[in-house]
PDB file of C-alpha atoms in Angstrom:
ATOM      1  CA  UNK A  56     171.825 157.034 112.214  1.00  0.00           C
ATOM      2  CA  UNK A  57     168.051 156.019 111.282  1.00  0.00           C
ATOM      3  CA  UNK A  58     166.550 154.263 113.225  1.00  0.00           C
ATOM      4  CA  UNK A  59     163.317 153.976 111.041  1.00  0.00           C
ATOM      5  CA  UNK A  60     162.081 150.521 109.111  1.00  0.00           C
ATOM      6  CA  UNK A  61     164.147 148.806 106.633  1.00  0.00           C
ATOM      7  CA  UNK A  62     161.412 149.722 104.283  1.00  0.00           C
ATOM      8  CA  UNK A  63     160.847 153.302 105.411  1.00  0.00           C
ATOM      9  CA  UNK A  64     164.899 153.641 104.807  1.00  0.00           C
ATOM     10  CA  UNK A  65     165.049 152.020 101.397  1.00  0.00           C
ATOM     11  CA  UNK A  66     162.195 154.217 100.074  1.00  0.00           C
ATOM     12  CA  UNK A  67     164.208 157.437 101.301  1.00  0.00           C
ATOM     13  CA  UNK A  68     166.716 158.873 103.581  1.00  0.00           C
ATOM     14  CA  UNK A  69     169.820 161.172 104.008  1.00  0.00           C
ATOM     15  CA  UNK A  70     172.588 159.994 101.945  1.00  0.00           C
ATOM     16  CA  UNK A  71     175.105 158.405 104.188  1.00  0.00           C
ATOM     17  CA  UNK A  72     172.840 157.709 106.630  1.00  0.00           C
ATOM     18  CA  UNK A  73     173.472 154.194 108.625  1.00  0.00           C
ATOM     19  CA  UNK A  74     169.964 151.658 108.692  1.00  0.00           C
ATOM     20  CA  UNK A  75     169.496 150.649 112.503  1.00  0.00           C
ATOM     21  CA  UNK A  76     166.474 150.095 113.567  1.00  0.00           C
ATOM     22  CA  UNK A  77     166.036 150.519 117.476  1.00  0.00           C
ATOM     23  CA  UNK A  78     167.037 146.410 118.288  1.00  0.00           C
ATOM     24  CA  UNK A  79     169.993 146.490 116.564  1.00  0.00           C
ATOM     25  CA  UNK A  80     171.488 149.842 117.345  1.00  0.00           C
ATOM     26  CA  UNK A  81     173.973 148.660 119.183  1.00  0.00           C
ATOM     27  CA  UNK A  82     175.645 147.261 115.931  1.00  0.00           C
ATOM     28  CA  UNK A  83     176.459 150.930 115.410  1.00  0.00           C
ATOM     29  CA  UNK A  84     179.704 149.887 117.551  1.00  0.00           C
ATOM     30  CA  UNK A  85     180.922 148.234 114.064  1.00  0.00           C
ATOM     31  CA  UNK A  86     181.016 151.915 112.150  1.00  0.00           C
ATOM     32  CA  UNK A  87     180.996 154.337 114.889  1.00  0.00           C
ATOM     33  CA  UNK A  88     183.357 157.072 114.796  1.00  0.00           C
ATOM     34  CA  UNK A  89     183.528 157.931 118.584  1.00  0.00           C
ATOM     35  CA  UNK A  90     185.029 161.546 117.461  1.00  0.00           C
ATOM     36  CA  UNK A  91     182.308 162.357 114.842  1.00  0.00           C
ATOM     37  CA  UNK A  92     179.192 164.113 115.871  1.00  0.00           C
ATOM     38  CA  UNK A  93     175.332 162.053 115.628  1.00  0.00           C
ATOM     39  CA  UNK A  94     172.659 162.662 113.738  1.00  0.00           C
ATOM     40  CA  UNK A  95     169.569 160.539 114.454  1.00  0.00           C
ATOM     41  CA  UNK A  96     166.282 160.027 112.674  1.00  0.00           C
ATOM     42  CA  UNK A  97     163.846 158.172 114.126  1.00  0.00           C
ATOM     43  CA  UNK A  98     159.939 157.703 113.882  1.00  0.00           C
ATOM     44  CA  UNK A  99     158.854 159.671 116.876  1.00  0.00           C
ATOM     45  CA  UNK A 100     160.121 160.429 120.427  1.00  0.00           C
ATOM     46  CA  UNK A 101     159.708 157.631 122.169  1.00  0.00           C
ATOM     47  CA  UNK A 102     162.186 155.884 119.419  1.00  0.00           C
ATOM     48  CA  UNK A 103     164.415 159.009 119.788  1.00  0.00           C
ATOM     49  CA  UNK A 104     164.783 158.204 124.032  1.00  0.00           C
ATOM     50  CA  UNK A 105     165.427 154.655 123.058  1.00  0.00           C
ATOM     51  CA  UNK A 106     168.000 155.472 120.947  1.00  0.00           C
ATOM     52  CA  UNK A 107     169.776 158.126 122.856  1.00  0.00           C
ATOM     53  CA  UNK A 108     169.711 155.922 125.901  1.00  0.00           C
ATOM     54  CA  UNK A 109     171.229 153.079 123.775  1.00  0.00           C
ATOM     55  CA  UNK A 110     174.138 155.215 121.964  1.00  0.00           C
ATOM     56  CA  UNK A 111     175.179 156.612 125.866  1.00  0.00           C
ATOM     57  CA  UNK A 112     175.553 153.104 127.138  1.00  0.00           C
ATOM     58  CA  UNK A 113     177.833 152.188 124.139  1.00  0.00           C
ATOM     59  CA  UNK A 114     180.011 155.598 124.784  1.00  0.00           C
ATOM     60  CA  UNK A 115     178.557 157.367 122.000  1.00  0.00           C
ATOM     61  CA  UNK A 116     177.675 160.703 123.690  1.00  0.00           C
ATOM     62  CA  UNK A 117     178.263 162.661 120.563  1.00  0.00           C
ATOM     63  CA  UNK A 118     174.257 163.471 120.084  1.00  0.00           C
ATOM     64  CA  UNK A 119     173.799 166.735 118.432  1.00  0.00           C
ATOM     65  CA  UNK A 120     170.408 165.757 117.706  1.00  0.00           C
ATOM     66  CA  UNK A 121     167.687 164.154 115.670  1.00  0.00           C
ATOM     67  CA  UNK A 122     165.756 165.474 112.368  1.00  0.00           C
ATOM     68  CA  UNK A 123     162.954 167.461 113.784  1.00  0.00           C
ATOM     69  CA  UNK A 124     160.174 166.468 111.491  1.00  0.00           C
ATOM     70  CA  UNK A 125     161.211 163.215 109.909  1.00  0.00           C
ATOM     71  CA  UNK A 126     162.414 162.948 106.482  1.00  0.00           C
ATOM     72  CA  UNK A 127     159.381 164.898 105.241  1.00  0.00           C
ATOM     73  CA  UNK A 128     161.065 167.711 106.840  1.00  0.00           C
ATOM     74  CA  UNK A 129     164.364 166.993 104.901  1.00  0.00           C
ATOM     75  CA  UNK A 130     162.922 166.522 101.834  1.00  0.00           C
ATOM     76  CA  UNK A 131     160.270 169.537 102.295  1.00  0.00           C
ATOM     77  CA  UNK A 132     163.642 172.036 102.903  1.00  0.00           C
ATOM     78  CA  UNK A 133     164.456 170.901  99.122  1.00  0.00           C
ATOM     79  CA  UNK A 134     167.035 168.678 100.486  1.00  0.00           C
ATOM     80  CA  UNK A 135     168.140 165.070  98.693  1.00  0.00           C
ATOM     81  CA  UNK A 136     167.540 162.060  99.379  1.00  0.00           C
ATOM     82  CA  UNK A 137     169.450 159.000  98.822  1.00  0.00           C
ATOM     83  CA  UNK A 138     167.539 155.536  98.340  1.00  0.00           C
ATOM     84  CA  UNK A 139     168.321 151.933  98.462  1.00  0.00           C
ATOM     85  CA  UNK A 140     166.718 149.449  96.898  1.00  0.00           C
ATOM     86  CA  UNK A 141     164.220 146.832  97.863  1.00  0.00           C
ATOM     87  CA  UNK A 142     163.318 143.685  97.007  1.00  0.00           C
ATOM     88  CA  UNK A 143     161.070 141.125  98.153  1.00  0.00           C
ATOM     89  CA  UNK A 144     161.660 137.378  98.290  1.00  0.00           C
ATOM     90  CA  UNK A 145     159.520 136.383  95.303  1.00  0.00           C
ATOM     91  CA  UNK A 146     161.432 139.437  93.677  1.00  0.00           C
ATOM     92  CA  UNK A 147     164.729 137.640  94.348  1.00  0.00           C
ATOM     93  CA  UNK A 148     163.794 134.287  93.557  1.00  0.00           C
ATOM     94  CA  UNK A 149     162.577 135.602  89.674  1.00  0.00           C
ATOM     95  CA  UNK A 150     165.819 137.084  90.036  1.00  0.00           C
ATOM     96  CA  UNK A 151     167.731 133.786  90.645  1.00  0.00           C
ATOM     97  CA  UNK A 152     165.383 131.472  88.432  1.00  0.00           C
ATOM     98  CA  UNK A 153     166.462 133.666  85.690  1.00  0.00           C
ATOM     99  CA  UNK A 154     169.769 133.510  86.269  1.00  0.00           C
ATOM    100  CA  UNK A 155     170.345 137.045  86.644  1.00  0.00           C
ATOM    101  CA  UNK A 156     173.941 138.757  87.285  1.00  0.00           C
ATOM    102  CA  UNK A 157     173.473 139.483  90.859  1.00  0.00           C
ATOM    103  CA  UNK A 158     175.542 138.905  93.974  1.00  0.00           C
ATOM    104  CA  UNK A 159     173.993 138.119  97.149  1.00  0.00           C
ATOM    105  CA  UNK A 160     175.424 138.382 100.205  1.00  0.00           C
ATOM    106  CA  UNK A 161     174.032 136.558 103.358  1.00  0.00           C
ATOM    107  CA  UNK A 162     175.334 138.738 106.437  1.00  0.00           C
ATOM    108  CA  UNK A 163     173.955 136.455 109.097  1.00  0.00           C
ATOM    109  CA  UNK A 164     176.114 134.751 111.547  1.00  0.00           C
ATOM    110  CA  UNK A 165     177.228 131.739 110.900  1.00  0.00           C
ATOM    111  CA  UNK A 166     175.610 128.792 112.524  1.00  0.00           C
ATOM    112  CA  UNK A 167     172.515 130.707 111.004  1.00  0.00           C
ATOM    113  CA  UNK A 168     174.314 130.078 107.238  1.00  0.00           C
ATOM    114  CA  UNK A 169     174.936 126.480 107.924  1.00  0.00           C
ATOM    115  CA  UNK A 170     171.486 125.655 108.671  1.00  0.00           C
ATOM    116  CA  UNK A 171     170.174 127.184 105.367  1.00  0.00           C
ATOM    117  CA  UNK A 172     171.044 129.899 102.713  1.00  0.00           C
ATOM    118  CA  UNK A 173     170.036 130.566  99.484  1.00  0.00           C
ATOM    119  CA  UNK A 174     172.572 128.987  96.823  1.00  0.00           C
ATOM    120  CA  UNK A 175     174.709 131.003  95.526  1.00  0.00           C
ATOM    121  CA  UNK A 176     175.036 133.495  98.169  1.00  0.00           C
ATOM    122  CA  UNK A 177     178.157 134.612  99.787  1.00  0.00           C
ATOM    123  CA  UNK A 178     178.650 134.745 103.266  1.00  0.00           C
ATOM    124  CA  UNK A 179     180.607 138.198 105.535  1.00  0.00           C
ATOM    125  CA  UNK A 180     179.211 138.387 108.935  1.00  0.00           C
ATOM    126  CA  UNK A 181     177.883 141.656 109.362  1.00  0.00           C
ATOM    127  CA  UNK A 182     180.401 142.534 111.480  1.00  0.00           C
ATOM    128  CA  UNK A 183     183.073 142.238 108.874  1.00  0.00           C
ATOM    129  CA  UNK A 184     181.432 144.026 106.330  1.00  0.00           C
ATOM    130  CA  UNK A 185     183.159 147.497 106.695  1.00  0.00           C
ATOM    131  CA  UNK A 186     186.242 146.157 106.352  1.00  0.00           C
ATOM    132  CA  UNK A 187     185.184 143.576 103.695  1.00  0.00           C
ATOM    133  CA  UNK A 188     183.850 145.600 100.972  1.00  0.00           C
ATOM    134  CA  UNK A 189     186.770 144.951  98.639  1.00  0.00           C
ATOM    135  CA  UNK A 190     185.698 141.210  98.531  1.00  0.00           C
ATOM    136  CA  UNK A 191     182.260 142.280  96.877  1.00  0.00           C
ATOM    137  CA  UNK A 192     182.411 143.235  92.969  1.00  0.00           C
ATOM    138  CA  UNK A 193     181.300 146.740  92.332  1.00  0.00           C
ATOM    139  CA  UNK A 194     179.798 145.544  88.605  1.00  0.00           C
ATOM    140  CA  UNK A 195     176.860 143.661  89.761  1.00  0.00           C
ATOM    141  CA  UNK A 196     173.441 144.583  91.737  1.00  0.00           C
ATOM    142  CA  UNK A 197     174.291 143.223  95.182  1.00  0.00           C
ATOM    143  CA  UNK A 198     171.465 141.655  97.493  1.00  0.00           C
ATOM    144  CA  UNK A 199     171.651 141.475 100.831  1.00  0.00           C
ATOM    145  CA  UNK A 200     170.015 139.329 102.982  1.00  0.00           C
ATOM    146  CA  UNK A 201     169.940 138.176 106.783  1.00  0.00           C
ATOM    147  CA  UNK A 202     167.062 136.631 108.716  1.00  0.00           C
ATOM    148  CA  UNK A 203     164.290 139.748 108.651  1.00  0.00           C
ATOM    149  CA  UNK A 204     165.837 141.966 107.014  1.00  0.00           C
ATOM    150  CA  UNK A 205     166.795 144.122 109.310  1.00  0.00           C
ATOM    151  CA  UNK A 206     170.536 143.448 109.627  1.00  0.00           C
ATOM    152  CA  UNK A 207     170.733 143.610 105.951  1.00  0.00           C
ATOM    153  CA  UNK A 208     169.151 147.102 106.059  1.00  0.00           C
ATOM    154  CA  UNK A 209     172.172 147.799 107.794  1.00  0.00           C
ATOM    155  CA  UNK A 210     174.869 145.648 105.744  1.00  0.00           C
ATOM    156  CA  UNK A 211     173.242 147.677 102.635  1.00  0.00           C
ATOM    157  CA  UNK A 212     173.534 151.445 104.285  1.00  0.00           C
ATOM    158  CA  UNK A 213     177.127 149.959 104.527  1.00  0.00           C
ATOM    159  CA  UNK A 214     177.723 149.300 101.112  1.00  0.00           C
ATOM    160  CA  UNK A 215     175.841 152.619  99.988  1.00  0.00           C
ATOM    161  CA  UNK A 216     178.443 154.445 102.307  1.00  0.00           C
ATOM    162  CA  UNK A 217     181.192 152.465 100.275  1.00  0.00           C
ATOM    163  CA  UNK A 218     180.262 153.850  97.423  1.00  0.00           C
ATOM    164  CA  UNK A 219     178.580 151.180  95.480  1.00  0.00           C
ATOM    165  CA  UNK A 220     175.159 152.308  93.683  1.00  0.00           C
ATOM    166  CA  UNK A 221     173.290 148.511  92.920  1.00  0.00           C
ATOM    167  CA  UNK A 222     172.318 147.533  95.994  1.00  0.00           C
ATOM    168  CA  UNK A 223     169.212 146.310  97.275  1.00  0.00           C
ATOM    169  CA  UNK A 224     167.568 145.094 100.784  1.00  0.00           C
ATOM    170  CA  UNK A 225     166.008 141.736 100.371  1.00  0.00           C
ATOM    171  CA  UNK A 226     162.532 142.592 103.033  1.00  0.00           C
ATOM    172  CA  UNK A 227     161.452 139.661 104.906  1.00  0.00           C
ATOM    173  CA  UNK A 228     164.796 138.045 104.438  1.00  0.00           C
ATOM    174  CA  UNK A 229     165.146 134.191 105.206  1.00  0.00           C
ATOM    175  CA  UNK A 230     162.041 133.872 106.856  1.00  0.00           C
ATOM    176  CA  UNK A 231     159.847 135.174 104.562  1.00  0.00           C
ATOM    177  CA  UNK A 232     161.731 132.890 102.035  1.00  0.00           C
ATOM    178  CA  UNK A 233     161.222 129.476 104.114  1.00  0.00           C
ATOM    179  CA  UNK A 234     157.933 131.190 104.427  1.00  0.00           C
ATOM    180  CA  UNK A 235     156.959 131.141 100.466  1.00  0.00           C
ATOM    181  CA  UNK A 236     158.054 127.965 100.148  1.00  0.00           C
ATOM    182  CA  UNK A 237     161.600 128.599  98.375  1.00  0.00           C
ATOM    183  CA  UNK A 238     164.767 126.086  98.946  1.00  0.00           C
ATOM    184  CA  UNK A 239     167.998 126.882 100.920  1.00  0.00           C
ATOM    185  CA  UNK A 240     170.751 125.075 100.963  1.00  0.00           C
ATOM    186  CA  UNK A 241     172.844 123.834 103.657  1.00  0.00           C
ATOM    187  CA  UNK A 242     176.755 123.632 103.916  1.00  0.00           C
ATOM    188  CA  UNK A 243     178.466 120.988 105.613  1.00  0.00           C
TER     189      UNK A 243
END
């Protein structure tokens, strides 16, 4: 589990690695494997407490530890790294103006779709996204995108674990959207 920035997890991590940063760790519960032993990266200790404290009071006491040095460490050992990739809002707007094959996939709640989205986006809850990954096409770059961009960091660590290789982390997410001035869309 990393518990590091969306951006700090896009540029590099540990392949298979799960994107929670420290306010949403307890969406962990969607993925956790109660019987399989955690590995957690985080920025520095204080994010390391947090994060053990939070995983205990979920039931997940299966803590062997935390990368000791970061991801520099990893990656100074000579070990890979997996990435995912990252887009900004103005990137995915050019992307959409142009008409570009892409999918992208809004993984906010609901109520938070129906006041706005971008059009042309798909909708799976976050939640659902584990068990949902046959719904998305494996042929096209897939975008994800929630309010911040946080919960997508973690809806595209998903996908990565699936096995798909396109798939980016819109930074920012709707906010920053609203906040450049591009349109949503509202359903019913």
């Amino acid at each position: 589990i990393d518990t590091r920035t969306a951006a700090a997890f896009g540029a590099a991590h540990v392949k298979d690695s799960f994107s929670l940063v420290p306010k949403r760790l307890s969406n962990v519960g969607w993925v956790a494997d109660y019987s399989k032993p955690i590995l957690l990266v985080v920025e520095d200790l204080e994010a390391l407490d947090f994060a053990v404290r939070n995983l205990l009071r979920l039931g997940l006491d299966n803590i062997v530890g935390y990368l000791r040095g970061g991801v520099e460490a990893w990656y100074n050992e000579g070990y890979p790294l997996a990435k995912a990739g990252l887009v900004t809002v103005h990137d995915l707007k050019k992307m959409v103006d142009s008409k570009e094959k892409i999918r992208i996939l809004d993984v906010r709640r609901e109520n938070e779709w129906m006041e706005g989205h971008i059009e042309g986006s798909i909708r799976i809850y976050l939640g659902h996204v584990p068990e949902q990954v046959d719904q998305l096409p494996r042929d096209l770059p897939i975008v994800v995108v929630c309010k911040t961009g946080n919960r997508s960091s973690f809806g595209a660590s998903v996908l990565l674990r699936a096995g798909f290789d396109q798939v980016y982390n819109c930074l920012g997410g709707i906010d920053a959207w609203i906040k450049s001035g591009y349109p949503l869309t509202r359903t019913g």
